[in-house]
XYZ file of C-alpha atoms in Angstrom:
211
model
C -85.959 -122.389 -3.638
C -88.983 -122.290 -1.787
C -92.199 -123.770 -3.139
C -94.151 -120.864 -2.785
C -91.715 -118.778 -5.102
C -91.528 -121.738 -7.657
C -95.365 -122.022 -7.672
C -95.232 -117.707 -8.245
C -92.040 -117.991 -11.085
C -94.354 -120.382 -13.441
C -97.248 -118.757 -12.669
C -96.225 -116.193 -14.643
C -95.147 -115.638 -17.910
C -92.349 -113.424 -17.332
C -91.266 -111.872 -20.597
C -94.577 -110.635 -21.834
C -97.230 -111.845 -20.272
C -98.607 -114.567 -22.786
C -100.641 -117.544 -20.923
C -100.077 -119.547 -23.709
C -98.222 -123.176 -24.543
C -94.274 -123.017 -25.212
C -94.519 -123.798 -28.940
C -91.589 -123.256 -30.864
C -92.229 -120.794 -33.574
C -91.620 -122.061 -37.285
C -88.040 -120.993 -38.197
C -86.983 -120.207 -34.026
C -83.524 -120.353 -33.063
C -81.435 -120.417 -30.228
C -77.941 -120.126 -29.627
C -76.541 -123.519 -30.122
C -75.414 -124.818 -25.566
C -71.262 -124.102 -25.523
C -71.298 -121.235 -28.672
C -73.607 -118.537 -27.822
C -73.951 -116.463 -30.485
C -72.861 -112.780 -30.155
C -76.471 -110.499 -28.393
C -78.416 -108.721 -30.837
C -77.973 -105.312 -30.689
C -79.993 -101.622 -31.391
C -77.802 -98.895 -33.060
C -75.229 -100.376 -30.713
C -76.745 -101.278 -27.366
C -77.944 -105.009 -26.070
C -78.838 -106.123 -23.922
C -77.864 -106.713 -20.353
C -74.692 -108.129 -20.170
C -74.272 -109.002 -16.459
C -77.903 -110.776 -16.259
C -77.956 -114.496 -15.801
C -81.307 -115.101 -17.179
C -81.622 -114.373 -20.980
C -83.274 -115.955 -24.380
C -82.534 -115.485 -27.883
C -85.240 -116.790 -30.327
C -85.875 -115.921 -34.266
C -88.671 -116.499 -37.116
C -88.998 -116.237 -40.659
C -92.367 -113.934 -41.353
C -93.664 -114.714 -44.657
C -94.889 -110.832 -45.143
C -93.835 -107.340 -45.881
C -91.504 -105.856 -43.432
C -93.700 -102.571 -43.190
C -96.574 -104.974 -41.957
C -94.097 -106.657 -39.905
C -93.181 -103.375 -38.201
C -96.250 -102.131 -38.356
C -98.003 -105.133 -36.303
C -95.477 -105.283 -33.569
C -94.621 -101.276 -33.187
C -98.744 -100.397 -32.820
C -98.164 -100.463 -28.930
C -101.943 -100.022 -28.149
C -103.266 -102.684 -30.577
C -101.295 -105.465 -28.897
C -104.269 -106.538 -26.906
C -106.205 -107.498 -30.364
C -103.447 -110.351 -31.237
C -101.819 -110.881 -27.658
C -104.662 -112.645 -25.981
C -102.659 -112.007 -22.526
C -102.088 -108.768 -22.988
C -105.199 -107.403 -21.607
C -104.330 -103.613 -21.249
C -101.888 -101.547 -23.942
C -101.351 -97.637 -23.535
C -99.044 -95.726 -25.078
C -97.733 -92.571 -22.204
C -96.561 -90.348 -25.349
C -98.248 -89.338 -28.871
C -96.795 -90.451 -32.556
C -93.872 -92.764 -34.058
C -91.846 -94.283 -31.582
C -88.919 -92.736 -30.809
C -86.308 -92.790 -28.228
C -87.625 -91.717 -24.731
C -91.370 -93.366 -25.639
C -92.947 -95.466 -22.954
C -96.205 -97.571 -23.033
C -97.983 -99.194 -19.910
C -99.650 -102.525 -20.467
C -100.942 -105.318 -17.976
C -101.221 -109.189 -18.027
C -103.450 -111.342 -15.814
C -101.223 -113.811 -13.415
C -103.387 -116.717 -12.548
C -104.090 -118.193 -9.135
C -101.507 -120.401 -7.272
C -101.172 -122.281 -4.359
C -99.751 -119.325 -2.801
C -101.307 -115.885 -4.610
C -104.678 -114.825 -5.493
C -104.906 -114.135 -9.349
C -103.105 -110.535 -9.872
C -102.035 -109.023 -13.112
C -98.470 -108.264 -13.591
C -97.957 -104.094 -14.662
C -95.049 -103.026 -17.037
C -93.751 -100.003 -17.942
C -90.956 -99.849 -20.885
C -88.927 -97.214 -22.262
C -88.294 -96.952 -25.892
C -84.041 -96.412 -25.839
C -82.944 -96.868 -28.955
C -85.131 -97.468 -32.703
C -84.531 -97.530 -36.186
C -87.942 -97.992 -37.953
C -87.718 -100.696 -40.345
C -84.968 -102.555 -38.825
C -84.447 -102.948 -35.110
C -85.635 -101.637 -31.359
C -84.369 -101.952 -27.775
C -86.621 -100.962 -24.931
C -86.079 -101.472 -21.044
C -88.108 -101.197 -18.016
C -89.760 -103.213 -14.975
C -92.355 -105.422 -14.508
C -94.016 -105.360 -10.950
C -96.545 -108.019 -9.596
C -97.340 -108.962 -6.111
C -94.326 -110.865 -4.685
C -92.180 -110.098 -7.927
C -90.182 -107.453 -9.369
C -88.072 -107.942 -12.949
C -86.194 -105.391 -14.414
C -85.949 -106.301 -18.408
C -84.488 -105.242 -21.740
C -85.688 -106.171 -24.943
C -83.960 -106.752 -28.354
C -85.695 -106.985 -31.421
C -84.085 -106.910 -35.416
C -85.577 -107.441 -38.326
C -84.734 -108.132 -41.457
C -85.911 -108.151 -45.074
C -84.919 -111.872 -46.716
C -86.226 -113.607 -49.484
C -89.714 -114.806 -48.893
C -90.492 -111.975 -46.085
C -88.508 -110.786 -42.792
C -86.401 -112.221 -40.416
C -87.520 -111.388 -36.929
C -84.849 -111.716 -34.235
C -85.213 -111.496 -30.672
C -83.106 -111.194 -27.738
C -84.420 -110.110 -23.767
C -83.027 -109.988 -19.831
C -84.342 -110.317 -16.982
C -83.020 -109.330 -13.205
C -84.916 -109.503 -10.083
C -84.286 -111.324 -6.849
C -87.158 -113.885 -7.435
C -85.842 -114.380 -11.018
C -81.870 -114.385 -9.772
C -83.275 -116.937 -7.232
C -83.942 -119.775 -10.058
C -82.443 -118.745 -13.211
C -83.266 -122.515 -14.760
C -86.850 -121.590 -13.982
C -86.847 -118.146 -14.912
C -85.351 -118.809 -18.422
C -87.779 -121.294 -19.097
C -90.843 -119.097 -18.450
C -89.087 -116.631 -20.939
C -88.302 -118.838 -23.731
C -92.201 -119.560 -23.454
C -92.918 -116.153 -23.593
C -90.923 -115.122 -26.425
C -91.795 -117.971 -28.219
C -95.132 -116.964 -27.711
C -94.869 -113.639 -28.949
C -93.341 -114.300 -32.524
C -95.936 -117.262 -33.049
C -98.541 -114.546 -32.311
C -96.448 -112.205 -34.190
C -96.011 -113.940 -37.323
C -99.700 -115.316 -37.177
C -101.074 -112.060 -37.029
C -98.688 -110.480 -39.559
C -99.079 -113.195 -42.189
C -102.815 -112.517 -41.979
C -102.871 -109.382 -42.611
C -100.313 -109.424 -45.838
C -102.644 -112.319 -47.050
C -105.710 -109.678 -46.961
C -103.902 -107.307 -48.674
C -103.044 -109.501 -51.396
C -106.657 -110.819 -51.533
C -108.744 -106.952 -51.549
């Protein structure tokens, strides 16, 4: 692989766009190397079967599932708890529902290669059932990279608050081109998102309880 490309690949956070550290989120889990477990699925879709770069990640959220599903399904408010996500807008009106899309943007820093960019993605609500799980695809573009993804996400009521599972693909030539590399930038990312996630969704249950 060439060093431009690598320098590009960890430039950017692939699966959502967080610039942050690759903490491991209280409670994550992956598939244990050698038993993979089976892919998460949304009223019977996963994701993609064929792609060769893919993470699987989980947390316990010590909150109400409606906040839960609240936090994470208010497309436009992800820039208030996503500190990468710098632009969130939703292309249709109302719940989510199968055929929604939503626009949003992340800054890609400078490399030895690029100027700083922003990475623009576009994803299609496929399948949903509020309360309990949703699957959305579509690509990410940048300047020198193209990704097509699709994203799993269940949750689930358990004692003490909500499991939150998650499960995303990515294909792309630049992606296909280091998979090792690739994957690693997405475990960060997802990892990312449920810290943020259950940070930001603990909070607000915590307020609640304390009005």
């Amino acid at each position: 692989m060439s060093r431009t490309l690598r320098s590009a690949l960890l430039a950017v956070p692939l699966a959502v766009g967080v610039l942050g550290t690759a903490a491991v989120p209280a409670g994550a889990a992956t598939a244990h190397p050698g038993r993979p477990a089976a892919s998460l699925t949304c009223r019977g879709a996963g994701v993609d079967p064929g792609a060769r770069v893919r993470h699987r990640t989980e947390t316990l959220i010590h909150a109400p599932l409606h906040i839960v599903w609240k936090v994470q399904t208010d497309i436009e408010r992800w820039p208030a708890w996503q500190a990468a996500v710098t632009t969130a807008q939703r292309l249709d009106h109302g719940p989510l529902r199968p055929g929604s899309a939503f626009r949003w943007t992340t800054p890609v820093p400078p490399n030895p290669s690029t100027p700083a960019t922003r990475l623009d993605i576009t994803s299609t609500v496929r399948q949903i059932r509020p309360g309990d799980c949703i699957r959305w695809t579509g690509p990410a573009d940048g300047e020198g990279l193209h990704i097509d993804g699709v994203h799993v996400w269940n949750f689930t009521k358990v004692r003490g608050g909500v499991l939150v599972r998650t499960e995303e693909t990515h294909t792309g030539p630049q992606v296909d081109a280091d998979v090792p590399t690739a994957t690693a930038i997405l475990r960060q990312g997802l990892e990312q998102w449920l810290l943020d996630l259950k940070s930001t969704a603990e909070a607000r249950a915590h307020h609640h309880l304390t009005r």
